[in-house]
Backbone as JSON, one array per atom type, in Angstrom:
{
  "sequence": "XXXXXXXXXXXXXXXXXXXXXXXXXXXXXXXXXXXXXXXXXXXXXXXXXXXXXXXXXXXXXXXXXXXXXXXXXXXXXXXXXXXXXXXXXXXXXXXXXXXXXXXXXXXXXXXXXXXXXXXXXXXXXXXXXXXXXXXXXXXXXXXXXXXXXXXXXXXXXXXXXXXXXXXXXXXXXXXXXXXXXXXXXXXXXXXXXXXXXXXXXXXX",
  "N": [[66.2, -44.87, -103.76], [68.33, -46.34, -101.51], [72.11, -47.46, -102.19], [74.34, -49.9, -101.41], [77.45, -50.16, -101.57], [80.82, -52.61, -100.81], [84.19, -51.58, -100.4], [87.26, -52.01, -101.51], [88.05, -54.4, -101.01], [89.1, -57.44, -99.07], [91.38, -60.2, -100.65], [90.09, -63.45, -100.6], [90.77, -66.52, -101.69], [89.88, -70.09, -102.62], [89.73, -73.33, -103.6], [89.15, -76.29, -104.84], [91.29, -79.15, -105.72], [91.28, -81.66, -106.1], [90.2, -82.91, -108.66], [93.09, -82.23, -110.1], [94.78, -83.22, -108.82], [94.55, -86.01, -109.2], [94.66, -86.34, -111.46], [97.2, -85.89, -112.09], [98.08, -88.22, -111.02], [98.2, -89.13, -108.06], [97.16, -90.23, -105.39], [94.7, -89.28, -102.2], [95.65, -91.43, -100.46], [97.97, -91.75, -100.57], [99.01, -89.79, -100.02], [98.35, -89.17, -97.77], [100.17, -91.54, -96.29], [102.64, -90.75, -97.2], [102.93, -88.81, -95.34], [102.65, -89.06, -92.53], [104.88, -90.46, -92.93], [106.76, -88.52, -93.0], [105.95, -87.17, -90.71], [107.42, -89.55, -88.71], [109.98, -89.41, -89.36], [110.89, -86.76, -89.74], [111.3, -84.71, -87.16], [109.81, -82.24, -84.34], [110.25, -79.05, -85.35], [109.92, -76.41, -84.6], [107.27, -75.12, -82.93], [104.75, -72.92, -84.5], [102.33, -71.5, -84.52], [100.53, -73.82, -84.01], [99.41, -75.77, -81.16], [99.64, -78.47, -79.28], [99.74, -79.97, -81.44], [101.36, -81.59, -84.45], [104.09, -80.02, -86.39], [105.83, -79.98, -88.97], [109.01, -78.99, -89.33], [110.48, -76.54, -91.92], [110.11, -77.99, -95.14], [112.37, -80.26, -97.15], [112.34, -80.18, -100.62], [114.01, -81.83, -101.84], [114.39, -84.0, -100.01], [111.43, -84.67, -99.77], [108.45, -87.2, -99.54], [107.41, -88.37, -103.32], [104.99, -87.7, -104.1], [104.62, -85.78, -102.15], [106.36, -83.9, -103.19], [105.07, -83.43, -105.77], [102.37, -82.35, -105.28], [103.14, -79.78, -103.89], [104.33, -79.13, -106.51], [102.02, -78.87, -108.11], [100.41, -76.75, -106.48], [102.26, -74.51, -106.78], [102.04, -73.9, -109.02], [99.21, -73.28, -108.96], [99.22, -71.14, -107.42], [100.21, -69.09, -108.97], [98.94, -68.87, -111.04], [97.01, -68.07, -109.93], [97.62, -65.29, -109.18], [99.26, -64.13, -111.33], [97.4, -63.21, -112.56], [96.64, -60.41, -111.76], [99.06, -59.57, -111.41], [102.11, -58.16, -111.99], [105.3, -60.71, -112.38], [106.63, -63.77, -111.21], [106.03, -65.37, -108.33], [107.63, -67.59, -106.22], [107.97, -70.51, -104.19], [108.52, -69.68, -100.75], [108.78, -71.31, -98.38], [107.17, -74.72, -97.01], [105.22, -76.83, -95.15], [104.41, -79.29, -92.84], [101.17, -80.03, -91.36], [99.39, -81.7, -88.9], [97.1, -82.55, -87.23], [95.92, -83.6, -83.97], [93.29, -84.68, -81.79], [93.02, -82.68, -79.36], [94.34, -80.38, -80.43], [95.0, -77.14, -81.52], [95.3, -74.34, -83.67], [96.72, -70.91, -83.19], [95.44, -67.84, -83.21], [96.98, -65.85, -85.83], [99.85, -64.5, -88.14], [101.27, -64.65, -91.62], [104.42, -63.75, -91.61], [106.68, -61.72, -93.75], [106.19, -62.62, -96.37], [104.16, -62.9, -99.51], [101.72, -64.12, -100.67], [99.99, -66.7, -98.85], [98.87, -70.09, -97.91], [97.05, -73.04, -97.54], [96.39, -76.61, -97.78], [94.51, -79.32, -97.59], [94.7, -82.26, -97.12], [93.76, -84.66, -95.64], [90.71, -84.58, -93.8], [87.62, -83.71, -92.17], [83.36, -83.42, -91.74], [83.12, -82.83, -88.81], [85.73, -81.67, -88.37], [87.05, -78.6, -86.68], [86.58, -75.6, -88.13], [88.3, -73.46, -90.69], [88.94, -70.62, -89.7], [88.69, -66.53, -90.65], [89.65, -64.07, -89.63], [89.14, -60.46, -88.28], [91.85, -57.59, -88.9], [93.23, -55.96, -86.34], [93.36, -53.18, -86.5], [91.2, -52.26, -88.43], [89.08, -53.66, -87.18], [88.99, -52.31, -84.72], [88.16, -49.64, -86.44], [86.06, -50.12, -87.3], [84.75, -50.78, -84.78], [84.2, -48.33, -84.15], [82.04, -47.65, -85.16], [79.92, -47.61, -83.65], [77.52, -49.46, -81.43], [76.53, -52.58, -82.06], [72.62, -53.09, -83.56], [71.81, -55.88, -83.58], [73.58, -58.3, -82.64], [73.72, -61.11, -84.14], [73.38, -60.74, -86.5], [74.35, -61.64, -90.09], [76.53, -59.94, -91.73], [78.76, -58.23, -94.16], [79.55, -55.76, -93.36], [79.35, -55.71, -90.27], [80.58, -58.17, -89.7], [83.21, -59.95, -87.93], [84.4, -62.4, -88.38], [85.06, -65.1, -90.54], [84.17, -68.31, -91.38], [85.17, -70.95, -93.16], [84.66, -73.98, -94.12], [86.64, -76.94, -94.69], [86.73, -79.4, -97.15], [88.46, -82.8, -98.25], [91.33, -82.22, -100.51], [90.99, -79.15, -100.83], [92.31, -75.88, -101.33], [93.25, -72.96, -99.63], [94.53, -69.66, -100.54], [95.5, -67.08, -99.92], [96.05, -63.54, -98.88], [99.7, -63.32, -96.87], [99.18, -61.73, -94.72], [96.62, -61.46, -93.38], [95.04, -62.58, -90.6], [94.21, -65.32, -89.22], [92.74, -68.51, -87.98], [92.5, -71.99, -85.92], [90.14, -73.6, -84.45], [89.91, -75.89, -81.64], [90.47, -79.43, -82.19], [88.37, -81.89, -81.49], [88.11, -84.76, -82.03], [88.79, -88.08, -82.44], [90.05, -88.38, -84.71], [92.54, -87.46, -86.98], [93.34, -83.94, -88.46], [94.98, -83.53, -91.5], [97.22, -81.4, -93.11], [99.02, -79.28, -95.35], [100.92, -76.55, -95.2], [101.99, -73.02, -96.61], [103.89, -70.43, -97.8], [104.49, -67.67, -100.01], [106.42, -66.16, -102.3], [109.28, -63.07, -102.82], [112.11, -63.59, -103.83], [114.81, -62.5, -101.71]],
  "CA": [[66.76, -46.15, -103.34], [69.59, -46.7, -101.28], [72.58, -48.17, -102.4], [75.52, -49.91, -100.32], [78.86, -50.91, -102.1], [82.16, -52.68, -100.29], [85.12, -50.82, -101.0], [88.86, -52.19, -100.77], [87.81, -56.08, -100.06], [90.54, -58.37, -98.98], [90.86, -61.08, -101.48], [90.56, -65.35, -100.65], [90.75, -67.75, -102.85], [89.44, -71.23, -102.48], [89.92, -73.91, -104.82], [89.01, -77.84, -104.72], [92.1, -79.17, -106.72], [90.87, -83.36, -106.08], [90.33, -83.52, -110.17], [94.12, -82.3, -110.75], [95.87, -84.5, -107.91], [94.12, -87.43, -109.32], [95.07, -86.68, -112.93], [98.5, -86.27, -111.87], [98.34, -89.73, -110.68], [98.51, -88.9, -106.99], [95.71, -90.57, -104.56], [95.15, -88.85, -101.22], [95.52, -92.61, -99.48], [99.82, -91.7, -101.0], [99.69, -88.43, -99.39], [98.82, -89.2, -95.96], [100.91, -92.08, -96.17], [103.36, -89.96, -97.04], [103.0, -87.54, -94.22], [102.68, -89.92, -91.58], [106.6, -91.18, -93.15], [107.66, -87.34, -93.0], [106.53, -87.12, -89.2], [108.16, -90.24, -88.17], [111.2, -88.9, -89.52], [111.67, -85.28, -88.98], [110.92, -83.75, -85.53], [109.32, -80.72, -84.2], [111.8, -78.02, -85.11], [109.23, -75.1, -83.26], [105.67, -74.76, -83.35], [104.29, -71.18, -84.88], [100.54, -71.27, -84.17], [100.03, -75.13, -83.76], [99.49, -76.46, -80.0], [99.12, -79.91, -79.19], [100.02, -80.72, -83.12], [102.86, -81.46, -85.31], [104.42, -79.22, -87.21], [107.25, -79.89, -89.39], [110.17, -77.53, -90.16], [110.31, -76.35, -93.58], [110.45, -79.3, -95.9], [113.06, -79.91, -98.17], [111.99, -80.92, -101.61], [114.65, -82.97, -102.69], [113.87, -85.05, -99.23], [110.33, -85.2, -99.25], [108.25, -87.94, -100.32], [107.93, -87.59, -104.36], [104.04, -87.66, -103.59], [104.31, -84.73, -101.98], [106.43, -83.18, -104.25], [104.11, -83.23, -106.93], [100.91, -81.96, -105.0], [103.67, -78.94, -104.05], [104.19, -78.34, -107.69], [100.82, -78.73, -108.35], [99.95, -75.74, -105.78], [102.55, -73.41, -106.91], [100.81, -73.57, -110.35], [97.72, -72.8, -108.58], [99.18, -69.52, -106.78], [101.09, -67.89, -109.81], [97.54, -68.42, -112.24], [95.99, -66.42, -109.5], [98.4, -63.71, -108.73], [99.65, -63.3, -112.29], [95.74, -62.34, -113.24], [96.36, -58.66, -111.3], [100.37, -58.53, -111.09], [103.33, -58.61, -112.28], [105.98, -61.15, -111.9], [105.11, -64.9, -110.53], [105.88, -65.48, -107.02], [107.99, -68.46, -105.53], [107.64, -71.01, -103.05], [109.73, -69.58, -99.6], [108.58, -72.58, -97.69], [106.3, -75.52, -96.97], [105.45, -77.47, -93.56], [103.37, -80.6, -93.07], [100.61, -80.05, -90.21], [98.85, -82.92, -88.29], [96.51, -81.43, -85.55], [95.12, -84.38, -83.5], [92.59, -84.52, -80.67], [93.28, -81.98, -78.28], [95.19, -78.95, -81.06], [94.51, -76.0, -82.43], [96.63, -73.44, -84.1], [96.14, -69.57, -82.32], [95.2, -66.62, -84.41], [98.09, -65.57, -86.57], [99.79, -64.43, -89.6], [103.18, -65.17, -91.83], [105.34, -62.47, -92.06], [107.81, -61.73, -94.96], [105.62, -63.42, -97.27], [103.32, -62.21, -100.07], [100.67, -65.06, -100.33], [100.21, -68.06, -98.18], [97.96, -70.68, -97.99], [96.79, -74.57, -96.52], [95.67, -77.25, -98.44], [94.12, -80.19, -97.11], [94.98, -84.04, -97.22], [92.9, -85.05, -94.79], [90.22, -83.39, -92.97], [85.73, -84.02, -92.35], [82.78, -82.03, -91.38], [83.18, -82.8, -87.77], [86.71, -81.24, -87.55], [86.75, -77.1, -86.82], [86.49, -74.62, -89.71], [89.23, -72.43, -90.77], [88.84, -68.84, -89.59], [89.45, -65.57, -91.14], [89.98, -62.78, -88.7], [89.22, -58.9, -88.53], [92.96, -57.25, -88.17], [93.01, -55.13, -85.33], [92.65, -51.88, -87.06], [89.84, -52.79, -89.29], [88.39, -53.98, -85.9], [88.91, -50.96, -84.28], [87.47, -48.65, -86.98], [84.39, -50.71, -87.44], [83.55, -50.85, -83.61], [83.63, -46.95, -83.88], [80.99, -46.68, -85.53], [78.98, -47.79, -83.05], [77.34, -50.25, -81.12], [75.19, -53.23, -83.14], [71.79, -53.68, -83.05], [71.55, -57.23, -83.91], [74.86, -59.47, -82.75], [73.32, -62.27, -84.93], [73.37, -60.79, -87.97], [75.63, -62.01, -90.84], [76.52, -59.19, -92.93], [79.8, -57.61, -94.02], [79.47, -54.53, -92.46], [79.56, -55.92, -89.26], [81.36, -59.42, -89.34], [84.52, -59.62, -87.85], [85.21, -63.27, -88.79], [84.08, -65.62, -91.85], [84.74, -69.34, -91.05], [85.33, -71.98, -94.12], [84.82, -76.02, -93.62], [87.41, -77.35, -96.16], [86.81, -80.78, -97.49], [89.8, -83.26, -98.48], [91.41, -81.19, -101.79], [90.88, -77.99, -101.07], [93.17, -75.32, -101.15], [93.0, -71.86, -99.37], [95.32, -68.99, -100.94], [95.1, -65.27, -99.02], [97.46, -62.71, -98.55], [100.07, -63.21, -95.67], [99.39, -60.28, -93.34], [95.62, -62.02, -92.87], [94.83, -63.24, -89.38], [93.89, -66.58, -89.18], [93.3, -69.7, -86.5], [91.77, -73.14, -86.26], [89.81, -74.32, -83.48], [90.39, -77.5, -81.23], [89.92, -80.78, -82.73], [87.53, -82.51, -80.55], [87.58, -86.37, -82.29], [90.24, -88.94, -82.65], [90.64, -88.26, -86.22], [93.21, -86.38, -87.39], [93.46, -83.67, -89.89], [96.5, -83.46, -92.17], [97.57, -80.56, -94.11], [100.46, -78.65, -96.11], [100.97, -75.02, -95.4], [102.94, -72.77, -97.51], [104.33, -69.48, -98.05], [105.06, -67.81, -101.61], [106.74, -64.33, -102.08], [109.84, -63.03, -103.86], [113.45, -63.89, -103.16], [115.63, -61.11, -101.49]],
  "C": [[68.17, -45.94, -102.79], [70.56, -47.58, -101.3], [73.72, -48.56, -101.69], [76.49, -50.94, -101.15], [79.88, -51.37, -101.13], [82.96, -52.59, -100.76], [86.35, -51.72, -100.8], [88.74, -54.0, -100.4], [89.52, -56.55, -99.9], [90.61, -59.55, -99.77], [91.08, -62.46, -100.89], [90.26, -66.13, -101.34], [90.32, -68.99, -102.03], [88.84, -71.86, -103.88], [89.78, -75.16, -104.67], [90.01, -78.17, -106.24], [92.07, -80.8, -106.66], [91.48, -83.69, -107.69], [92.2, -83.34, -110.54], [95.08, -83.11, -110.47], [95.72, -85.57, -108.39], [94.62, -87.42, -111.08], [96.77, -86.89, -112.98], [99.38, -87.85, -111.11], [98.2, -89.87, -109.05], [97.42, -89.63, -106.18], [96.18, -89.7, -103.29], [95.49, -89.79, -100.03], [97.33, -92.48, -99.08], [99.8, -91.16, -100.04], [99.5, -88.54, -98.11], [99.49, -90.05, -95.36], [102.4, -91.47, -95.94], [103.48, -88.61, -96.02], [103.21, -88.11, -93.02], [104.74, -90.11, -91.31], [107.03, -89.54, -92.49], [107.73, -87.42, -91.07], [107.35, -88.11, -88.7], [109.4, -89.99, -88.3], [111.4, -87.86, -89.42], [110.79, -84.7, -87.73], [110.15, -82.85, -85.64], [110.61, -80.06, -84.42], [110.58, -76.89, -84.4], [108.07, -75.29, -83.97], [105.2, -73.03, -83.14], [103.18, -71.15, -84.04], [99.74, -72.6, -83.84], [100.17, -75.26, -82.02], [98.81, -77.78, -79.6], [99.32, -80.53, -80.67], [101.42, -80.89, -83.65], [102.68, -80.67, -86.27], [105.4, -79.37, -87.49], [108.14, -78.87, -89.68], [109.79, -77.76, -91.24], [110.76, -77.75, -94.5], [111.17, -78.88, -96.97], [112.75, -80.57, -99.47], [112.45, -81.76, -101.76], [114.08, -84.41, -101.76], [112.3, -85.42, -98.86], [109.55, -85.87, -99.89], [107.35, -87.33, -102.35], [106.09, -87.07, -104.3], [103.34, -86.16, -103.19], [104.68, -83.45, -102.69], [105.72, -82.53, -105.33], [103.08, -82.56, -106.38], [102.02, -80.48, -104.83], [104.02, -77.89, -105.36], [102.89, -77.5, -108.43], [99.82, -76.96, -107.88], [100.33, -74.83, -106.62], [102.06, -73.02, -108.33], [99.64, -72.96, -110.15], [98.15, -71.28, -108.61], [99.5, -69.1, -107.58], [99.82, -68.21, -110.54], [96.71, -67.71, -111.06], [96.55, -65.06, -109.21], [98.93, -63.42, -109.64], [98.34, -62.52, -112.97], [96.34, -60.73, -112.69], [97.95, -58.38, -111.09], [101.1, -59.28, -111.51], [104.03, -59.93, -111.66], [105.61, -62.66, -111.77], [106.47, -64.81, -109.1], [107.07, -66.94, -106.9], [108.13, -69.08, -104.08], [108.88, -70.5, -101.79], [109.87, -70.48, -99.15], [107.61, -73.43, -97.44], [106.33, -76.28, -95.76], [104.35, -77.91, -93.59], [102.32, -80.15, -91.73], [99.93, -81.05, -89.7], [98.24, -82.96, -86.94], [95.12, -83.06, -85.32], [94.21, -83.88, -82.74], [92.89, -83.87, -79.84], [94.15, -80.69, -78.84], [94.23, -78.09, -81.42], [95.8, -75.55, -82.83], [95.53, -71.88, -83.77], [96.29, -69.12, -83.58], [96.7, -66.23, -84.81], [98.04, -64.91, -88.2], [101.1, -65.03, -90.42], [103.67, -64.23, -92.57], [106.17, -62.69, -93.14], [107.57, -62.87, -96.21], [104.69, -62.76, -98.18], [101.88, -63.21, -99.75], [101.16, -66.38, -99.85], [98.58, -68.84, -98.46], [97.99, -72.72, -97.14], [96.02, -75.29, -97.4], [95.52, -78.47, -97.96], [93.73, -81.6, -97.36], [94.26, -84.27, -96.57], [92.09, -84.33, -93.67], [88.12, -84.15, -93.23], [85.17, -82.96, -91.43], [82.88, -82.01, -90.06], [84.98, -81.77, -87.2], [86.32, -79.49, -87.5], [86.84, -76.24, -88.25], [87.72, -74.09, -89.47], [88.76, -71.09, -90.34], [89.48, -67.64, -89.77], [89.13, -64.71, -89.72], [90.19, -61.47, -89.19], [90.67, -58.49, -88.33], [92.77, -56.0, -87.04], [93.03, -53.51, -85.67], [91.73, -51.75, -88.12], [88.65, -52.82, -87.95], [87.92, -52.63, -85.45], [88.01, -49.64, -84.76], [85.87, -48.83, -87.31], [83.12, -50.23, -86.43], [83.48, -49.13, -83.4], [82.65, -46.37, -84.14], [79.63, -46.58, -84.78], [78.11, -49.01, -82.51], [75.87, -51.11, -82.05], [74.13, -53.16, -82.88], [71.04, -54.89, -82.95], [73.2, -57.68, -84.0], [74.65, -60.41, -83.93], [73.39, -61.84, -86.2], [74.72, -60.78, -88.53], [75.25, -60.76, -92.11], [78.13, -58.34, -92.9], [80.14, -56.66, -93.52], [79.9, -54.83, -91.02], [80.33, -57.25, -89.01], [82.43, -59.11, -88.67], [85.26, -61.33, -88.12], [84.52, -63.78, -90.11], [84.88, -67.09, -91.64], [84.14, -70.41, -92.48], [85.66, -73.58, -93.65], [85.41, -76.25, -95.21], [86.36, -78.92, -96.18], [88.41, -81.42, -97.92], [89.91, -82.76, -100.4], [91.23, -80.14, -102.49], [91.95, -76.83, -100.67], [92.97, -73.73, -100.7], [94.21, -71.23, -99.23], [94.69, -67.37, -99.85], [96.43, -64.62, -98.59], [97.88, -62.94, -96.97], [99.76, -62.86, -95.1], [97.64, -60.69, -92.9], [95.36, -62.84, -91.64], [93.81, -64.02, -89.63], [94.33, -68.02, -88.36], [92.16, -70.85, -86.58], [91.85, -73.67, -85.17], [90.0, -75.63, -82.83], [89.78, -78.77, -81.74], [89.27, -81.63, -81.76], [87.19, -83.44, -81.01], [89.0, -86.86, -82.47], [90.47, -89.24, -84.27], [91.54, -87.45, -86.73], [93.15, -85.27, -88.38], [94.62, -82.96, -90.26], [96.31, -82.29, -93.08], [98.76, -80.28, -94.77], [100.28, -76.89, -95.9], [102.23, -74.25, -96.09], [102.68, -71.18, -97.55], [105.17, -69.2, -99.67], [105.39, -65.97, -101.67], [108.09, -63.8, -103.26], [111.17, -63.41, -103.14], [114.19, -63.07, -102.81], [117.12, -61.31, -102.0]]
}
């Protein structure tokens, strides 16, 4: 019998955190209320990987609604019970930024530098909007397609993937190490979908 192990995986988390927002009192009707308030009041300061969307600068706790505060706390609880399981230390938040990708955005393939783990958790979002997508990094890529050309495009199997695409729902949270390439297709309905992205690492 032959056997086939994957060596070295890359790890992602995914987490539906609905039950804790709601125990913490929070509805998600607050939070996009509250996001809506943030864009009307702070600007674009630059867009990373968003086009056609808003993207807030880094939010400042003390100023942002308390709403959001709390789902922020809420997270960084999330990321330090998964990254103290295998390591030292816990982690802190570097930064946080509201996203709001209407009809006609995406955000391009990317990553976020000078960060340990990042992640996106989702206020508002349905099955009609695009999936999240993970991405091969370009030397992974590279060493894969050496081995030779496929004989079945269609097939889904790790060996050969080079992406893996996740449909959130509203209250789900996706954790993965920074240096992971990742991008989110164009929204093609007049619904919006709202998020929180975030970066967590150590302080220099």
């Amino acid at each position: 019998m032959i056997e086939c192990d994957f060596h070295f995986p890359t790890p992602f988390w995914s987490v539906n955190i609905t039950e804790t927002i709601e125990k913490a009192g929070i509805t998600f009707e607050e939070l996009e209320k509250a996001s809506y308030q943030i864009k009307k009041i702070q600007k674009i300061e630059s867009l990373q990987s968003g086009r056609n969307s808003y993207q807030s600068g880094d939010l400042i706790f003390e100023k942002t609604p308390i709403e959001i505060q709390k789902t922020i706390a809420l997270i960084s609880h999330l990321v330090n019970s998964i990254y103290t399981q295998f390591w030292q230390k816990e982690l802190v938040l570097l930064n946080t930024w509201l996203n709001i990708n209407s009809k006609g955005s995406c955000n391009l393939l990317h990553t976020h530098p000078n960060s340990i783990l990042s992640g996106v958790f989702y206020i508002k979002t349905c099955k009609d909007h695009p999936p999240f997508i993970l991405e091969e990094n370009n030397n992974n890529k590279f060493l894969r397609e050496s081995l030779g050309f496929q004989k079945d495009y269609t097939l889904d199997h790790p060996i050969l993937n080079s992406n893996y695409q996740y449909q959130p729902t509203n209250g789900f949270a996706f954790i993965f190490p920074s240096y992971m390439p990742h991008r989110v297709e164009e929204n093609k309905i007049d619904i919006d979908r709202i998020s929180l992205s975030f970066n967590y690492g150590f302080l220099r």
